[in-house]
Short mmCIF file of C-alpha atoms in Angstrom, two decimals:
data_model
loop_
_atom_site.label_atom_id
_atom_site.label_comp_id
_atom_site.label_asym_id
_atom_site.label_seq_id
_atom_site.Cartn_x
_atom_site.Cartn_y
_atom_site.Cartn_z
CA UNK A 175 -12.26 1.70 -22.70
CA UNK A 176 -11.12 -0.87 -20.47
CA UNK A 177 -9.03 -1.03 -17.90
CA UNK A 178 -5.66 -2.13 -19.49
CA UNK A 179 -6.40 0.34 -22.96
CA UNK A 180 -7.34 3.32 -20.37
CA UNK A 181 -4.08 2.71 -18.57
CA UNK A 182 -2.06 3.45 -22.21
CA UNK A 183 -4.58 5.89 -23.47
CA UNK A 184 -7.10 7.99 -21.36
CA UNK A 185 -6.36 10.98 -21.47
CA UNK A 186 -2.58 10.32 -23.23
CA UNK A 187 -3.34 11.49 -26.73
CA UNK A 188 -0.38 12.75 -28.60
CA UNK A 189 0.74 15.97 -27.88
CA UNK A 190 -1.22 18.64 -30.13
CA UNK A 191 1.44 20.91 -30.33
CA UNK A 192 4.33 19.16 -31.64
CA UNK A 193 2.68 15.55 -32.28
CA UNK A 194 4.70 13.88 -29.32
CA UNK A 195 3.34 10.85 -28.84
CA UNK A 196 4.53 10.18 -25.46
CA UNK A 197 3.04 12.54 -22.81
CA UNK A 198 5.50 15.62 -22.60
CA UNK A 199 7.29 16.63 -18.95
CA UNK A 200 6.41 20.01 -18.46
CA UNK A 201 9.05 20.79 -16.39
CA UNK A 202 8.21 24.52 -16.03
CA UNK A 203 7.39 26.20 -12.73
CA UNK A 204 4.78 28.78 -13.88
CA UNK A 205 3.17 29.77 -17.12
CA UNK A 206 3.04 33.11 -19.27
CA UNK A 207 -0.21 34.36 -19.32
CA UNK A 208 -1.52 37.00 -21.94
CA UNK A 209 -3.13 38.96 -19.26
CA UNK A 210 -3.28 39.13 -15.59
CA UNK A 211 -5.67 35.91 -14.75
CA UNK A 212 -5.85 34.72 -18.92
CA UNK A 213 -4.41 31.65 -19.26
CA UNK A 214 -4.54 28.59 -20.68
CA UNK A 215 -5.37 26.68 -17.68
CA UNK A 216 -2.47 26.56 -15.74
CA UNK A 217 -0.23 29.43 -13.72
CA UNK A 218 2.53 27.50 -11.54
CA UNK A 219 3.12 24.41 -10.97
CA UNK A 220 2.58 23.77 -7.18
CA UNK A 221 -1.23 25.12 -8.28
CA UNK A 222 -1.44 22.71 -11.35
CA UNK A 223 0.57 21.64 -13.94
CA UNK A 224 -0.31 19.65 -17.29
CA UNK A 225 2.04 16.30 -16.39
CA UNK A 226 0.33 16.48 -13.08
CA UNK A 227 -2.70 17.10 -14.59
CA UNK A 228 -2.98 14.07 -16.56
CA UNK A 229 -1.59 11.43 -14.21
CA UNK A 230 -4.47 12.79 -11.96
CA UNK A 231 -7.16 12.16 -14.40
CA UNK A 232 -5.40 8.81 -15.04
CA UNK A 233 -5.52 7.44 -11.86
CA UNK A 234 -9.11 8.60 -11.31
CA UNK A 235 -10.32 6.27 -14.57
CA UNK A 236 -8.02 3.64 -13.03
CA UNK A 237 -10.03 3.32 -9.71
CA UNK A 238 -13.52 4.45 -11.64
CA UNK A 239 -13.93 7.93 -10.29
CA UNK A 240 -13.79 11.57 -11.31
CA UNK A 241 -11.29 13.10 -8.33
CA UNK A 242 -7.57 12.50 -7.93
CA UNK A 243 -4.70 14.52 -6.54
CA UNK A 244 -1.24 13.58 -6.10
CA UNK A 245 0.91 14.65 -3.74
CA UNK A 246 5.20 14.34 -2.84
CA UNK A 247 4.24 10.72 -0.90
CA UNK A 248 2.32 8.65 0.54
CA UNK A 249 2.32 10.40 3.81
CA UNK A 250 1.86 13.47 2.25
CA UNK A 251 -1.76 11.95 0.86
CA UNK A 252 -2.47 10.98 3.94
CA UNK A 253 -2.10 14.09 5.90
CA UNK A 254 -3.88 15.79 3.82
CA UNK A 255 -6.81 13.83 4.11
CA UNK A 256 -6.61 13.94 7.80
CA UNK A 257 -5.83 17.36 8.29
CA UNK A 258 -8.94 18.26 5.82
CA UNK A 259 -11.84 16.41 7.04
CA UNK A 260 -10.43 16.31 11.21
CA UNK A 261 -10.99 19.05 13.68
CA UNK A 262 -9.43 19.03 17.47
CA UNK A 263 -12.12 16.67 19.46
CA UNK A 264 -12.68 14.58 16.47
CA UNK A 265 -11.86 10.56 16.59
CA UNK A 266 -10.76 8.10 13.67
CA UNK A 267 -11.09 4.24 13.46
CA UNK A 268 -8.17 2.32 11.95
CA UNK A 269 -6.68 -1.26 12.19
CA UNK A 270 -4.91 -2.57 14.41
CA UNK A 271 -2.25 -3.59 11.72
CA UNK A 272 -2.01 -0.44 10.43
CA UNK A 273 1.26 0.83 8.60
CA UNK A 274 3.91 2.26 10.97
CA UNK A 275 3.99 5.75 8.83
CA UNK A 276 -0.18 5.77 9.62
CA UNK A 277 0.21 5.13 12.92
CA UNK A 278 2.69 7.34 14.02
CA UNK A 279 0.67 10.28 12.25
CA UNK A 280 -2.10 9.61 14.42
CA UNK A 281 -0.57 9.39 17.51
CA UNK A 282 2.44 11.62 17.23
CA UNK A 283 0.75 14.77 14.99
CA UNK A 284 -2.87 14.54 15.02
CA UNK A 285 -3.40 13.30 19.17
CA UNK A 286 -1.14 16.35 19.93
CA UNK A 287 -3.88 18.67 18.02
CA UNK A 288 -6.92 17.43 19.92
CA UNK A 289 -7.70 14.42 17.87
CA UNK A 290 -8.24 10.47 19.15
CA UNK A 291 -7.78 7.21 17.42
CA UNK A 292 -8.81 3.54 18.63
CA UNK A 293 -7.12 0.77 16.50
CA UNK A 294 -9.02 -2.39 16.56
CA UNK A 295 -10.00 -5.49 14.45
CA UNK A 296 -11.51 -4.72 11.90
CA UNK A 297 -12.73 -7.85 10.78
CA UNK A 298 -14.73 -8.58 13.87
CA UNK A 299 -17.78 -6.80 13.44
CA UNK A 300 -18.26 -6.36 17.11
CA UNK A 301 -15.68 -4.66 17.81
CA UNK A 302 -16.12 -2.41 15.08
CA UNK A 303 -19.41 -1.92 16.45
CA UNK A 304 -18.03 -1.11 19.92
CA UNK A 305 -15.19 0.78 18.55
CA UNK A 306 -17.94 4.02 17.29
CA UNK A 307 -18.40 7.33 19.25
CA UNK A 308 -20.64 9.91 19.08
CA UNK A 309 -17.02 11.86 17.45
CA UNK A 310 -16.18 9.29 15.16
CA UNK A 311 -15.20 10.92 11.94
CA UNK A 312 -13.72 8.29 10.09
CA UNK A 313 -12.83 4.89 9.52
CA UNK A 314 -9.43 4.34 8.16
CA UNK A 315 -8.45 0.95 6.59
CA UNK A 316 -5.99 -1.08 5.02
CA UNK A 317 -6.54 -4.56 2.68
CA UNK A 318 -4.40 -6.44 2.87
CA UNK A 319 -2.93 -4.68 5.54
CA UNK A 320 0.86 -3.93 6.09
CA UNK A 321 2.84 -6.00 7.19
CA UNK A 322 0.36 -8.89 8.19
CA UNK A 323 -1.92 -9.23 4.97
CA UNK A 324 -4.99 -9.16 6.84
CA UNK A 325 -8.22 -8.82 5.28
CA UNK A 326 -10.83 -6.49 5.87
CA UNK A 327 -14.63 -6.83 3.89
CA UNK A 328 -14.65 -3.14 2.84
CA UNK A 329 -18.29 -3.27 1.62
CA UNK A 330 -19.00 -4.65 5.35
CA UNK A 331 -17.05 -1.61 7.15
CA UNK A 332 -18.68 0.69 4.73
CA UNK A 333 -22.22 0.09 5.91
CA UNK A 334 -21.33 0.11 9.12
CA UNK A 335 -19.90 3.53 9.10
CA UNK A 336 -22.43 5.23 6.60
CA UNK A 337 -25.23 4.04 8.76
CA UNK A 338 -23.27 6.73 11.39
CA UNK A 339 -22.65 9.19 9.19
CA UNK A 340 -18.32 8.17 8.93
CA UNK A 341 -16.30 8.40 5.73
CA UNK A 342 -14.62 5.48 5.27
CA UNK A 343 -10.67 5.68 3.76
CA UNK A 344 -9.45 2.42 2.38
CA UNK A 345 -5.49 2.44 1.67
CA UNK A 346 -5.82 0.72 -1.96
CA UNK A 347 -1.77 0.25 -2.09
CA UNK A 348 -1.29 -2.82 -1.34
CA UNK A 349 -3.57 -4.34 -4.01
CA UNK A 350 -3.53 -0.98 -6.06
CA UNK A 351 -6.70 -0.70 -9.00
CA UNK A 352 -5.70 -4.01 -10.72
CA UNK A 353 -6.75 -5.72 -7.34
CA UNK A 354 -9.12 -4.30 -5.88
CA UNK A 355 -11.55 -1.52 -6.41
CA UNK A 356 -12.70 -0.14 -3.30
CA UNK A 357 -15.35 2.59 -4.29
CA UNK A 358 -17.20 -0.35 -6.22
CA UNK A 359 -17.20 -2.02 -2.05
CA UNK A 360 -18.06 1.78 -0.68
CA UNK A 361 -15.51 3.71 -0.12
CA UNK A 362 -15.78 7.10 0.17
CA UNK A 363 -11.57 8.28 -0.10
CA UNK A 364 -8.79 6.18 -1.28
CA UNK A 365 -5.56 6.84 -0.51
CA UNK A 366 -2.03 5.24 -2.21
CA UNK A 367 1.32 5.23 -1.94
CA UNK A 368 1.98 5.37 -5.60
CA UNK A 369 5.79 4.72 -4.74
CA UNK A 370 5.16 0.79 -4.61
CA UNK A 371 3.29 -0.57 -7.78
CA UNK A 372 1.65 1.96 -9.48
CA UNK A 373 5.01 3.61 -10.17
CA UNK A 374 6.36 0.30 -9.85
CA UNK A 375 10.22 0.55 -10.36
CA UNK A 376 11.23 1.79 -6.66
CA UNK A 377 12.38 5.03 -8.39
CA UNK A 378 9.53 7.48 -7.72
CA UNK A 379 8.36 8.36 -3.93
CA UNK A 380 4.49 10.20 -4.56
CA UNK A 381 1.09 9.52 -3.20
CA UNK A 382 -2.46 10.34 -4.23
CA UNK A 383 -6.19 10.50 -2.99
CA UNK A 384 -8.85 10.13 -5.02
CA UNK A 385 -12.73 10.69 -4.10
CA UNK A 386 -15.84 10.09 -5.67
CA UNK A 387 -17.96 13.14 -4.05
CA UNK A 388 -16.62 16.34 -4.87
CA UNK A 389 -17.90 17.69 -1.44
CA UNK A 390 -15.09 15.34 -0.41
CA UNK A 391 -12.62 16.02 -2.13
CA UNK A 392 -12.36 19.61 -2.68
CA UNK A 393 -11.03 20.12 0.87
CA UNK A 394 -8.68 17.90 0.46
CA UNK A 395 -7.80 19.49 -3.18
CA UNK A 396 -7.34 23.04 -1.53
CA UNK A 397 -4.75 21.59 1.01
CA UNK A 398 -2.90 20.49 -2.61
CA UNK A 399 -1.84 23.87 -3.28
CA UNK A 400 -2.08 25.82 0.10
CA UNK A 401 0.43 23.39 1.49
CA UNK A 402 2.37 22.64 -1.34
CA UNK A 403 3.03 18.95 -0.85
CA UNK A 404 3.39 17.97 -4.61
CA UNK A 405 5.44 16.04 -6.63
CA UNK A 406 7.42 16.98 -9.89
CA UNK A 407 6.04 16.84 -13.68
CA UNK A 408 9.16 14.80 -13.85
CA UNK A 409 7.76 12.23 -11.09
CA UNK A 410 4.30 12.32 -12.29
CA UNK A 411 5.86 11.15 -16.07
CA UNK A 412 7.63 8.24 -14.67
CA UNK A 413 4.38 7.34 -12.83
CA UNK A 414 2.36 7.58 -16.24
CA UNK A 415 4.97 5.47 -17.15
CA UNK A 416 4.66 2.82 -14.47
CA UNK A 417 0.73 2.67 -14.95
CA UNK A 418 0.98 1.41 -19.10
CA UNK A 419 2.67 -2.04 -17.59
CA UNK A 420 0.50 -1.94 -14.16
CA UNK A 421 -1.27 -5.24 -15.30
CA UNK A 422 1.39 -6.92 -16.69
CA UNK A 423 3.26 -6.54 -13.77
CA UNK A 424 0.84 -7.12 -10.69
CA UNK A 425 -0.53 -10.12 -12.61
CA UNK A 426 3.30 -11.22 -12.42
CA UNK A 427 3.49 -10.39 -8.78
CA UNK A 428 0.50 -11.59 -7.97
CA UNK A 429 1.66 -15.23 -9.72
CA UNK A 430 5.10 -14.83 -8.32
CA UNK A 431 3.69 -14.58 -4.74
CA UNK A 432 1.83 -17.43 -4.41
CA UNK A 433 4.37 -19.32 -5.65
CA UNK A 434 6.46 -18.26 -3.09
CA UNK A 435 3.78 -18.85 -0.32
CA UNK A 436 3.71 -21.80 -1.37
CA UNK A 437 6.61 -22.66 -1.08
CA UNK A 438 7.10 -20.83 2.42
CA UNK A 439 3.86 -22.74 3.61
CA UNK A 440 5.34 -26.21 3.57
CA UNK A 441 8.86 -25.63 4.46
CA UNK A 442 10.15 -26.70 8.08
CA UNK A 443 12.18 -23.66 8.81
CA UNK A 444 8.96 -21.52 8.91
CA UNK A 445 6.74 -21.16 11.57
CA UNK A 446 3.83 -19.25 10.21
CA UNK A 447 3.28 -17.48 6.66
CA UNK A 448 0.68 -14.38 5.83
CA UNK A 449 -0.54 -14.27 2.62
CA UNK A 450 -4.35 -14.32 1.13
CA UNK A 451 -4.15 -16.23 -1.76
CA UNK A 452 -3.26 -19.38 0.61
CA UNK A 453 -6.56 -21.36 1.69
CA UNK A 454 -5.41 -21.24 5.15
CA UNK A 455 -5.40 -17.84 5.61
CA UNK A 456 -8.75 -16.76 7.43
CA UNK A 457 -9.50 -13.94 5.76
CA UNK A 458 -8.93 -15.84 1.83
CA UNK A 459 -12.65 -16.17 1.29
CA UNK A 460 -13.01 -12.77 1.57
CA UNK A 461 -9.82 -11.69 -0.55
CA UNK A 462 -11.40 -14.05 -2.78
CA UNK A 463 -14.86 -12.03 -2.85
CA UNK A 464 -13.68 -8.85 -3.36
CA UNK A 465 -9.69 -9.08 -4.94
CA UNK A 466 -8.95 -10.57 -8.45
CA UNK A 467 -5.40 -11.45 -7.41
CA UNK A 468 -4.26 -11.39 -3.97
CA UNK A 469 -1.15 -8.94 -3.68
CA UNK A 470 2.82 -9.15 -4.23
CA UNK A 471 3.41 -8.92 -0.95
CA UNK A 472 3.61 -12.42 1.11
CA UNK A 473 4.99 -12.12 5.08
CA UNK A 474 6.18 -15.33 7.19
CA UNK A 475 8.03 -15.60 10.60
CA UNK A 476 11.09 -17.89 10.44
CA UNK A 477 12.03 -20.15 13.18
CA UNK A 478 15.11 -18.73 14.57
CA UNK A 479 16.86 -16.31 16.92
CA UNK A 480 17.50 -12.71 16.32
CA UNK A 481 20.42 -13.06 14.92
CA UNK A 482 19.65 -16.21 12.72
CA UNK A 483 16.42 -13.96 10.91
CA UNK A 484 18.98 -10.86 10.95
CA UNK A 485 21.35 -12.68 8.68
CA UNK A 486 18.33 -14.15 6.98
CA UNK A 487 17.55 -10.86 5.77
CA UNK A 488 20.66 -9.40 4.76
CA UNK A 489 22.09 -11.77 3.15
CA UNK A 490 19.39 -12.73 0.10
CA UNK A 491 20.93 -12.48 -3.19
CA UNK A 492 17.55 -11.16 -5.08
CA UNK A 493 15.34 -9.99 -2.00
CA UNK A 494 17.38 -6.90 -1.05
CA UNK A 495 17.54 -5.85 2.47
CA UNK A 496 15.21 -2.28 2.24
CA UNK A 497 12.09 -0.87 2.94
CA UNK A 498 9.55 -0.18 0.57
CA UNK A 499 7.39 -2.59 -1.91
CA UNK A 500 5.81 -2.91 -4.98
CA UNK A 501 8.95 -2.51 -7.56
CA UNK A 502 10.11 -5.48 -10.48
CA UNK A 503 12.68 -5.81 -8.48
CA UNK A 504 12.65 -8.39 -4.78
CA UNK A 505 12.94 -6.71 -1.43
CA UNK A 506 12.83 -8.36 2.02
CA UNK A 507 12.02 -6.02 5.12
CA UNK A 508 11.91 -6.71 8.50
CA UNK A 509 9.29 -4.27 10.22
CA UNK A 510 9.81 -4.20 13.55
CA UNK A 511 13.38 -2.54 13.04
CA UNK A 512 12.49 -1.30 9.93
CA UNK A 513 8.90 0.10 8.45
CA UNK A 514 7.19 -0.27 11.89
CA UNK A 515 10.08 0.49 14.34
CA UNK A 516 8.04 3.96 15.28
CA UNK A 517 5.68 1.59 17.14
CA UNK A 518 5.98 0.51 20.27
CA UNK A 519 7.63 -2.89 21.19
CA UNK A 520 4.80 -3.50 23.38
CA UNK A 521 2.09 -2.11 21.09
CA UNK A 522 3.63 -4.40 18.44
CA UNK A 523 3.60 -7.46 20.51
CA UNK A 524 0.20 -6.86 21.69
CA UNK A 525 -0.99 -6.88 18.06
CA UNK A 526 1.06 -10.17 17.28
CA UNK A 527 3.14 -8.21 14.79
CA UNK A 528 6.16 -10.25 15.98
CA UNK A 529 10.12 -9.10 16.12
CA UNK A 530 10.45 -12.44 13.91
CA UNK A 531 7.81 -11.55 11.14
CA UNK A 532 9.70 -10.82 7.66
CA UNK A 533 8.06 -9.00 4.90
CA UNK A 534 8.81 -9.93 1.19
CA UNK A 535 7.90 -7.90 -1.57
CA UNK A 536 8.19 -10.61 -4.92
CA UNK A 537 9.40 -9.07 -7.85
CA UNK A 538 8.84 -10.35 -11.29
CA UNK A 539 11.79 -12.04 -11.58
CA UNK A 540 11.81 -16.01 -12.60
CA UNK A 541 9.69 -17.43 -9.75
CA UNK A 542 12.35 -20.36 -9.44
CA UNK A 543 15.28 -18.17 -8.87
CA UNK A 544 13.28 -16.55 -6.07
CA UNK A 545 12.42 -19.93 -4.49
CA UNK A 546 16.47 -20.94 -5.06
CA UNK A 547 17.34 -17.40 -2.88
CA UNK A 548 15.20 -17.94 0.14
CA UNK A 549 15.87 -21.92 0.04
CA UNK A 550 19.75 -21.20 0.35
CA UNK A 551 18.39 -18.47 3.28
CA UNK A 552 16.42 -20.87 5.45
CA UNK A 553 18.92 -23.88 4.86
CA UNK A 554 21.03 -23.16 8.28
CA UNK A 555 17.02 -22.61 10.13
CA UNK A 556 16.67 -25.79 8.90
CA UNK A 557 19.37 -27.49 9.77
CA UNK A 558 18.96 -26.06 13.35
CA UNK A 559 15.99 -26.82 13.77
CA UNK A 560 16.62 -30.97 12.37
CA UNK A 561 19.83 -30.46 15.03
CA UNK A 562 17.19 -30.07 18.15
CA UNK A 563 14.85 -32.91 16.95
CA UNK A 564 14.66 -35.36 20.17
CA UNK A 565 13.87 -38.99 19.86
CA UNK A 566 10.28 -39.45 21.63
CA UNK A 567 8.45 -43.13 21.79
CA UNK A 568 10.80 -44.04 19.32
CA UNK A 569 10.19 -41.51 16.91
CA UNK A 570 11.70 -38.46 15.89
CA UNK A 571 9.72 -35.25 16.80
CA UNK A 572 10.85 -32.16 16.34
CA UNK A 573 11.71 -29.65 19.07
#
């Protein structure tokens, strides 16, 4: 099957029991058994249960592997992973964009238990290079990364790390499987926040990892039930859910998007705009290489004071002040009070994640009505800015 028919059927037959042909909610939280230990594969629900079950396997074909388990969130994924394969002493390489939830895991939970991190670029091989240790466990990575959309070569990183011995984590959830498939570039875990597109209707908050090596993932499996971090049968449905339209809808994000960077790129009130899919953007050839669309997500920094981008923000008619991404529905976010407000101002200006940058997260509304909303937004920038052109050899600049 391929991708879009495996989304709708692996593993979704009709129910056998009562011929229910959309996957049931088994909204149970254990299971008779007809003797101590003789079931029929399941005994409560934090251990396993069926709706779980097959969103698991689900996810696994999507990204082309045989190992999935979800857990209550994103961050829920991640700790897992990090509390599985790390031990007090050992160090992890990550981003230096990395997501605010990531980064405050590292240095708030997992420094505090004996564990280091270095955050660098890593697209610059060098310092990737520079950036191993003896400890280095492994290499944690985001592309497009959050909130800047930089890109990382995965299939680069990955060599670089296996030739040490380091597993190699790629956070798919920005691109999610219709993307980008990062254990075709390498990868040895992904991770997701299936809350943004998979789910894809800002209604469901649930993460996952998947693995290709059992040896892996089985650590990570055992941390499913002994900590207990799962979601509901009823979240898991509305995921399953979510994942029959996942095409349809990142193909319309993905078109949406680069209409509005487009848009964004040329317009005076802007000083800078992030997104892949634009030529400009240094790391496009890349996204190019190894993405088949290049994200929903587009960032820019408006010209502007504080206050000017704080009304910018709140005051959209479809992009809805809020964090989070990845829904039908617009939403504009502005990190540095927002998503990445646990890091540091400092930290954040030292890795250029300005306090003007603006995160959008295009829907799939009508492209033009999106266009219409942040054109009535960056009318006053514009006019302020047009307001401090100066006349200079008898020509207009502007200021």
């Amino acid at each position: 099957m391929r991708f879009d028919t495996r989304a709708i059927h692996f593993a979704q037959d009709p129910d056998p029991a009562t011929g229910a042909f959309t996957t049931p909610i088994h909204q149970t939280s254990t299971f008779v058994q007809k003797a101590p230990r003789v079931h029929k594969g399941f005994d409560y629900s934090r251990t396993n249960n069926p709706t779980r079950r097959t969103l698991e396997r689900v996810l696994a074909s999507l990204e082309g592997v045989e190992h999935c388990a979800a857990f209550a969130s994103g961050l829920a994924a991640e700790n897992a992973v990090l509390q599985a394969l790390l031990s007090p002493g050992d160090h992890v390489i990550t981003t230096d964009d990395v997501y605010g939830g990531t980064f405050r895991l590292l240095d708030a939970v997992y420094a505090r238990k004996g564990c280091s991190f270095s955050t660098v670029d890593l697209s610059d091989a060098r310092a990737l290079d520079a950036a191993f240790r003896p400890t280095t466990r492994l290499v944690w990575l985001e592309t497009p990364t959050n909130p800047r959309l930089r890109i990382t070569d995965i299939a680069k990183v990955c060599r670089a790390a296996h030739a040490r011995g380091v597993i190699v984590v790629v956070d798919n959830t920005f691109a999610s499987p219709v993307n980008q498939l990062p254990f075709d570039l390498g990868a040895d875990l992904v991770v997701h926040s299936a809350t943004k597109y998979l789910s894809g209707h800002s209604d469901v908050i649930q993460g996952a990892v998947l693995a290709r090596e059992a040896s892996i993932f089985e650590p990570i499996h055992f941390l499913q039930n002994a900590t207990g971090a799962v979601p509901s049968p009823f979240d898991c449905w509305l995921t399953l859910r979510g994942l029959k339209t996942l095409s349809l809808r990142v193909a319309r994000h993905n078109a949406n998007a680069q209409t509005v960077a487009e848009f964004l790129a040329g317009h005076p009130a802007v000083a800078r705009i992030h997104y892949p899919g634009l030529s400009a953007h240094p790391g496009h050839a890349i996204a190019k290489r190894q993405m088949t669309g290049f994200g929903g997500v587009v960032s820019l920094e408006p010209l502007g004071s504080p206050e000017a981008i704080r009304a910018f923000v709140s005051h959209r008619r479809f992009f809805k002040l809020g964090e989070s991404l990845g829904g039908v529905k617009s939403l504009v976010c502005h990190p540095a009070t927002m998503t990445h407000a646990s890091i540091p101002a400092e930290r954040r200006r030292a890795l250029g994640l300005s306090d003007s940058l603006v995160r959008l997260s295009v829907g799939i509304e009508d492209a033009r009505d999106l266009i219409d909303d942040l054109e009535q937004g960056l009318a006053p920038l514009s006019s302020r800015r047009r307001r401090r052109a100066v006349v200079r050899r008898g020509r207009v600049v502007r200021a």
